Amino acid sequence: MAPDVDAGAADPVPWWQEAVFYQIYPRSFADASGDGVGDLEGIRTHLDDLVWLGVDALWLSPFFPSPMADFGYDVADYCDVDPLFGSLATFDALVAEAHARGLRVIIDWVPNHTSIEHPWFLDAASSPTAEHRSWYVWRDPTPDGRPPNNWVAAFDLSAPAWTFHEPTGQWYLHLFEEAQPDLNWDEPAVEAAMHATLRFWLDRGVDGFRADVVHAIGKDPALPDDPPEHAGIPHCALNDVPVTHERLRAIRRLLEEYPGERMMVGEVYLLTTEAISTYYGDGDEAHLAFNFPALLAPWRADRWRACIEETARCLDPRGAWPTWVLSNHDNPRHRTRYDRSAARAGEDPATTARRSEARARAAAVLLCTLRGTPFLYQGEELGLADAEVPADRVVDPGGRDGCRAPLPWDAGEGHGWPTGDGVGPWLPLPPECGTRNRAAQRDDPASVLHLYRRLLGLRHATPALTHGALTLLEAPEGVLAYRRGDGPGACAVWINMTGDPVEVAGPGAGGVAVPGAGGTVLLASDDPDAGGPFTGRLGPDAAVVVQIQTSLQ
């Protein structure tokens, strides 16, 4: 049983603690130009849909000029918009209209590496004495011509994180693709230039940044080999050096120069919650950091209980606020992930088909009722699974095309995307678009879309779910249960992570009774009309939020 976690809600509470974020992958959200690729104008025209859903803030994945070797994470200009997506004027209109609707906007910021076509790197590669040579990480070959160390790159673990540059006779570092050379933050001019890129967008009104692999902007200047026991792990998941924290504190100070509580959520792709927690600093580094062990947890009550306990253990002493994510643009959607995990465990296809949506619905309740800030990934609210992408349509070097499939908007031929005359969506659409499209689900009160809308409405209307302490409750095997809040207004959340019905009535943590009878059902994942007394029975892969009677607390 986890200890009670103080809600830690100061008055006023920072907006990013109360907000529900919605990640938009611009290429796949909505296409206003008709070229088969989503764009900023497509996002602008659907802002009212996002307000209706109930989210508070948008995170826009990269839209900067780029040769698209890594679909925008190889930036060729930090201070402009790729014509594929629109223009600075389009961006400004999007931000202004989002703000007019009460939506905050944060954007991706890619501080660790640029494109090989960025003017800085083009100059750096022109000569060993070029002005920007020191802005990247260059090293001489070893005596036998090999790379300077044994670091391996992401995506291809058989490839070194180095590429030999024949014209200048040195290796350059790239923790990701060869087309994404790492910046050298040990060069003061690099830090100053990257701070200037932050100011450029802050001056245009953005509310903050999702900082891509921000833990990698500091590197041990000795560039030591990774230990043998970490063979097969990309260095980006191991890079954790003290100087990075100094650089994050400088970024935090920069953000605090601006009004409106500008913020940063760090993508800290390290292997443990404990390591990730250090990037909050003492409240002076990242405001939030993504917690990847939870993102990758399977649909099992014991594993989720352990994630919640570990998150509290690591973050609570720092006064750090958790994040919760089930899907994003880098990982299979959680519906697909849970189905694959079940198949590996021996679940037969018919059972998987029956349980698939129920699991996704119950997971929505989990995401939106944990203590912390939830991040939704576009299409999650439709219960989407990954698209099947044939070999001749694969474009992503990291094998992530399936989760990046375009969002279906309606039941028409192209589901909101162009068809005919050789023009179509840039990737195949996800499965079941005839019913898993936004128009159809908006018309169906029992849909996953309406479940998310009810969940977000309940979250915003219930202080216990926004700020309340979280206490794990004793529950039958395969069931995850926790109480949110203490005293009047407290709620209990029960999530059955098995394929069988269960009875969960009984005493709660610390001898405090929880509603096996008498509590009022506020929301159920499997019944849009649920209400009245909670009987203590949960269906297979079902979740329920219950208002606890005052007499039972």
Coordinates of C-alpha atoms in Angstrom, one line a residue, residues 73-378:
Y73 CA 12.9 16.3 -35.4
D74 CA 15.7 17.1 -37.8
V75 CA 15.3 20.9 -37.7
A76 CA 16.8 23.1 -40.5
D77 CA 15.5 26.3 -39.0
Y78 CA 14.3 26.7 -35.4
C79 CA 12.5 30.0 -36.1
D80 CA 10.2 29.4 -39.0
V81 CA 7.4 27.1 -40.2
D82 CA 7.9 24.6 -43.0
P83 CA 5.8 25.6 -46.0
L84 CA 4.3 22.1 -45.8
F85 CA 2.5 23.1 -42.7
G86 CA 1.8 26.8 -43.4
S87 CA 3.6 30.0 -42.4
L88 CA 4.4 32.1 -39.3
A89 CA 1.2 34.0 -40.0
T90 CA -0.7 30.7 -39.9
F91 CA 1.0 29.8 -36.6
D92 CA 0.2 33.2 -35.1
A93 CA -3.5 32.9 -36.0
L94 CA -3.6 29.4 -34.5
V95 CA -2.1 30.6 -31.2
A96 CA -4.4 33.6 -31.1
E97 CA -7.5 31.6 -31.7
A98 CA -6.5 28.9 -29.3
H99 CA -5.9 31.5 -26.6
A100 CA -9.3 33.1 -27.3
R101 CA -10.9 29.7 -26.6
G102 CA -8.9 29.3 -23.4
L103 CA -6.5 26.7 -24.8
R104 CA -2.8 26.9 -24.0
V105 CA -0.3 26.0 -26.7
I106 CA 3.1 24.4 -26.2
I107 CA 5.4 23.4 -29.0
D108 CA 8.2 20.9 -29.5
W109 CA 11.7 22.2 -29.0
V110 CA 14.6 20.0 -30.2
P111 CA 17.7 21.2 -28.3
N112 CA 20.0 18.1 -28.7
H113 CA 20.5 18.0 -32.5
T114 CA 19.8 19.8 -35.7
S115 CA 19.3 18.7 -39.3
I116 CA 22.4 18.0 -41.4
E117 CA 21.0 20.7 -43.6
H118 CA 20.9 23.4 -40.9
P119 CA 23.1 26.3 -41.8
W120 CA 25.1 25.8 -38.7
F121 CA 26.1 22.3 -39.7
L122 CA 26.6 23.1 -43.3
D123 CA 29.2 25.7 -42.2
A124 CA 30.6 23.3 -39.5
A125 CA 31.2 20.6 -42.2
S126 CA 32.8 23.0 -44.6
S127 CA 36.2 23.1 -42.8
P128 CA 37.9 22.1 -39.6
T129 CA 38.4 25.8 -38.9
A130 CA 34.8 26.9 -39.8
E131 CA 33.0 29.3 -37.5
H132 CA 30.5 26.7 -36.4
R133 CA 32.8 23.7 -36.2
S134 CA 32.8 23.7 -32.4
W135 CA 29.0 23.9 -32.4
Y136 CA 28.9 20.1 -33.0
V137 CA 30.8 17.2 -31.5
W138 CA 33.7 16.1 -33.7
R139 CA 36.5 13.7 -32.8
D140 CA 39.4 12.1 -34.6
P141 CA 39.4 8.4 -35.5
T142 CA 41.1 5.9 -33.2
P143 CA 44.5 4.7 -34.5
D144 CA 42.7 1.9 -36.3
G145 CA 40.1 4.3 -37.8
R146 CA 37.2 3.4 -35.6
P147 CA 34.7 5.8 -33.9
P148 CA 35.8 7.5 -30.7
N149 CA 33.7 5.2 -28.4
N150 CA 31.2 2.4 -28.4
W151 CA 28.0 4.5 -28.3
V152 CA 25.2 3.2 -30.5
A153 CA 22.5 5.2 -32.1
A154 CA 18.7 5.0 -31.6
F155 CA 16.7 3.1 -34.2
D156 CA 19.6 0.9 -35.4
L157 CA 21.4 -0.7 -32.6
S158 CA 23.9 -2.2 -34.9
A159 CA 25.1 1.3 -36.0
P160 CA 27.5 3.5 -34.1
A161 CA 26.3 7.0 -32.9
W162 CA 29.0 8.4 -35.2
T163 CA 29.5 9.1 -38.9
F164 CA 32.8 9.6 -40.5
H165 CA 33.0 12.9 -42.5
E166 CA 35.5 12.2 -45.3
P167 CA 36.1 15.8 -46.4
T168 CA 37.4 16.9 -42.9
G169 CA 38.6 13.5 -41.6
Q170 CA 36.7 13.4 -38.4
W171 CA 33.7 11.6 -36.9
Y172 CA 30.6 13.6 -35.8
L173 CA 28.2 12.5 -33.1
H174 CA 24.5 11.7 -33.7
L175 CA 22.6 9.9 -31.0
F176 CA 19.8 9.5 -33.5
E177 CA 19.9 9.4 -37.3
E178 CA 23.1 10.3 -39.3
A179 CA 21.1 13.3 -40.6
Q180 CA 20.7 14.6 -37.0
P181 CA 24.1 15.7 -35.7
D182 CA 24.3 16.5 -32.0
L183 CA 24.9 20.1 -30.9
N184 CA 27.8 20.7 -28.6
W185 CA 26.3 22.5 -25.6
D186 CA 29.8 22.9 -24.1
E187 CA 30.2 25.7 -26.6
P188 CA 28.7 28.8 -25.0
A189 CA 27.6 30.2 -28.3
V190 CA 25.4 27.1 -28.8
E191 CA 23.6 27.6 -25.5
A192 CA 23.1 31.3 -26.3
A193 CA 21.7 30.5 -29.8
M194 CA 19.3 27.9 -28.5
H195 CA 18.1 30.3 -25.8
A196 CA 17.4 32.7 -28.6
T197 CA 15.2 30.2 -30.3
L198 CA 13.1 29.8 -27.1
R199 CA 12.7 33.6 -26.9
F200 CA 11.6 33.7 -30.5
W201 CA 8.6 31.5 -29.8
L202 CA 7.9 32.9 -26.3
D203 CA 7.7 36.3 -27.9
R204 CA 5.1 34.9 -30.3
G205 CA 3.0 33.8 -27.3
V206 CA 3.6 30.1 -26.8
D207 CA 2.9 28.9 -23.3
G208 CA 5.8 26.5 -23.1
F209 CA 7.8 23.7 -24.7
R210 CA 8.0 20.0 -24.8
A211 CA 11.8 19.6 -24.8
D212 CA 12.9 16.7 -26.9
V213 CA 15.5 14.3 -25.3
V214 CA 16.5 17.3 -23.1
H215 CA 18.6 15.1 -20.8
A216 CA 21.1 14.7 -23.7
I217 CA 22.2 18.3 -23.9
G218 CA 24.9 17.6 -21.4
K219 CA 27.6 15.0 -22.2
D220 CA 30.7 13.8 -20.5
P221 CA 33.4 15.6 -22.4
A222 CA 35.6 12.5 -22.1
L223 CA 33.0 10.5 -24.1
P224 CA 33.7 7.3 -22.2
D225 CA 32.5 3.9 -23.5
D226 CA 29.2 2.7 -22.3
P227 CA 29.6 -0.3 -19.9
P228 CA 29.4 -3.8 -21.4
E229 CA 26.3 -4.6 -19.4
H230 CA 24.5 -1.9 -21.4
A231 CA 25.3 -3.3 -24.7
G232 CA 22.3 -3.1 -27.1
I233 CA 20.9 0.0 -25.3
P234 CA 21.2 3.3 -27.3
H235 CA 23.3 5.9 -25.6
C236 CA 20.4 8.3 -25.6
A237 CA 18.8 6.2 -22.9
L238 CA 22.0 6.2 -20.8
N239 CA 23.2 9.8 -21.1
D240 CA 22.8 11.3 -17.6
V241 CA 25.4 13.8 -16.6
P242 CA 25.4 16.5 -13.9
V243 CA 26.1 19.5 -16.3
T244 CA 22.7 19.0 -17.9
H245 CA 21.0 20.1 -14.7
E246 CA 22.9 23.4 -14.7
R247 CA 21.6 24.0 -18.3
L248 CA 18.1 23.2 -17.4
R249 CA 18.2 25.7 -14.5
A250 CA 19.3 28.3 -17.0
I251 CA 16.4 27.5 -19.3
R252 CA 14.0 27.6 -16.3
R253 CA 15.3 31.1 -15.4
L254 CA 14.7 32.2 -19.0
L255 CA 11.1 30.9 -18.9
E256 CA 10.4 32.7 -15.7
E257 CA 11.4 36.0 -17.3
Y258 CA 8.1 35.8 -19.2
P259 CA 4.6 36.4 -17.7
G260 CA 1.9 33.7 -17.7
E261 CA 3.6 30.8 -16.1
R262 CA 5.4 29.6 -19.2
M263 CA 6.5 26.0 -18.7
M264 CA 8.6 23.1 -19.9
V265 CA 7.9 19.4 -20.0
G266 CA 11.0 17.3 -20.5
E267 CA 11.3 14.2 -22.6
V268 CA 13.8 12.5 -20.3
Y269 CA 14.2 9.1 -22.0
L270 CA 16.0 7.4 -19.2
L271 CA 15.2 3.9 -17.9
T272 CA 13.9 4.5 -14.3
T273 CA 11.5 6.9 -12.7
E274 CA 14.2 7.7 -10.1
A275 CA 16.6 8.9 -12.8
I276 CA 13.8 10.9 -14.5
S277 CA 12.8 12.5 -11.2
T278 CA 16.1 14.3 -10.9
Y279 CA 15.3 16.5 -13.9
Y280 CA 12.7 18.3 -11.8
G281 CA 15.7 19.5 -9.7
D282 CA 14.6 21.3 -6.6
G283 CA 11.7 22.9 -8.4
D284 CA 14.1 24.8 -10.6
E285 CA 14.5 22.6 -13.7
A286 CA 11.7 21.1 -15.7
H287 CA 8.2 21.8 -14.6
L288 CA 7.2 18.3 -15.7
A289 CA 9.0 15.3 -17.0
F290 CA 7.5 12.3 -18.9
N291 CA 7.7 9.1 -16.9
F292 CA 8.4 6.3 -19.5
P293 CA 8.2 3.3 -17.2
A294 CA 4.5 4.1 -16.7
L295 CA 4.0 4.7 -20.5
L296 CA 5.3 1.2 -21.2
A297 CA 3.6 -0.7 -18.4
P298 CA 1.4 -3.6 -19.5
W299 CA -2.3 -4.0 -18.6
R300 CA -1.7 -5.6 -15.3
A301 CA -2.8 -4.4 -11.9
D302 CA 0.4 -5.4 -10.1
R303 CA 2.6 -3.5 -12.6
W304 CA 0.4 -0.4 -12.4
R305 CA 0.4 -0.5 -8.7
A306 CA 4.2 -0.7 -8.7
C307 CA 4.4 2.3 -11.1
I308 CA 2.2 4.4 -8.9
E309 CA 4.1 3.5 -5.8
E310 CA 7.5 4.2 -7.5
T311 CA 6.2 7.5 -8.9
A312 CA 5.2 8.7 -5.4
R313 CA 8.4 7.4 -3.9
C314 CA 10.6 9.3 -6.4
L315 CA 8.6 12.5 -7.0
D316 CA 7.0 13.2 -3.7
P317 CA 10.1 14.1 -1.7
R318 CA 11.0 16.7 -4.4
G319 CA 7.5 18.2 -4.4
A320 CA 7.4 17.2 -8.1
W321 CA 4.2 16.8 -10.1
P322 CA 3.7 13.6 -12.0
T323 CA 2.8 13.1 -15.7
W324 CA 0.8 10.2 -17.1
V325 CA 0.9 9.1 -20.7
L326 CA -0.5 6.0 -22.4
S327 CA 0.3 6.8 -26.0
N328 CA 2.4 9.1 -28.1
H329 CA 4.0 9.5 -31.6
D330 CA 7.0 7.3 -30.6
N331 CA 5.3 4.2 -29.3
P332 CA 2.5 1.9 -30.4
R333 CA -0.9 3.1 -29.3
H334 CA -1.9 1.6 -25.9
R335 CA -4.8 -0.3 -27.4
T336 CA -2.4 -2.0 -29.9
R337 CA 0.2 -2.5 -27.2
Y338 CA -2.2 -4.1 -24.7
D339 CA -3.6 -6.4 -27.5
R340 CA -0.1 -7.5 -28.5
S341 CA 0.9 -8.1 -24.9
A342 CA -2.2 -10.3 -24.4
A343 CA -1.4 -12.3 -27.5
R344 CA 2.1 -12.9 -26.3
A345 CA 0.7 -14.2 -23.0
G346 CA -1.4 -16.7 -24.9
E347 CA -4.8 -14.9 -25.2
D348 CA -6.7 -16.2 -28.2
P349 CA -7.7 -13.8 -31.0
A350 CA -11.4 -14.0 -30.3
T351 CA -10.8 -13.0 -26.6
T352 CA -8.5 -10.2 -27.7
A353 CA -11.1 -8.9 -30.1
R354 CA -13.7 -9.0 -27.3
R355 CA -11.5 -7.3 -24.7
S356 CA -9.7 -4.8 -26.9
E357 CA -12.1 -1.8 -26.7
A358 CA -13.0 -2.6 -23.0
R359 CA -9.3 -2.4 -22.1
A360 CA -8.9 0.9 -23.9
R361 CA -12.0 2.4 -22.2
A362 CA -10.8 1.3 -18.7
A363 CA -7.4 2.7 -19.5
A364 CA -9.0 6.1 -20.2
V365 CA -10.4 6.1 -16.7
L366 CA -6.9 5.3 -15.3
L367 CA -5.2 8.1 -17.3
C368 CA -7.7 10.7 -16.3
T369 CA -8.1 9.9 -12.6
L370 CA -4.5 9.5 -11.4
R371 CA -2.8 12.3 -9.5
G372 CA -0.8 14.3 -12.0
T373 CA -1.1 15.8 -15.4
P374 CA -2.5 13.6 -18.2
F375 CA -1.3 13.8 -21.8
L376 CA -3.7 12.5 -24.5
Y377 CA -2.4 11.6 -27.9
Q378 CA -4.6 12.5 -30.8

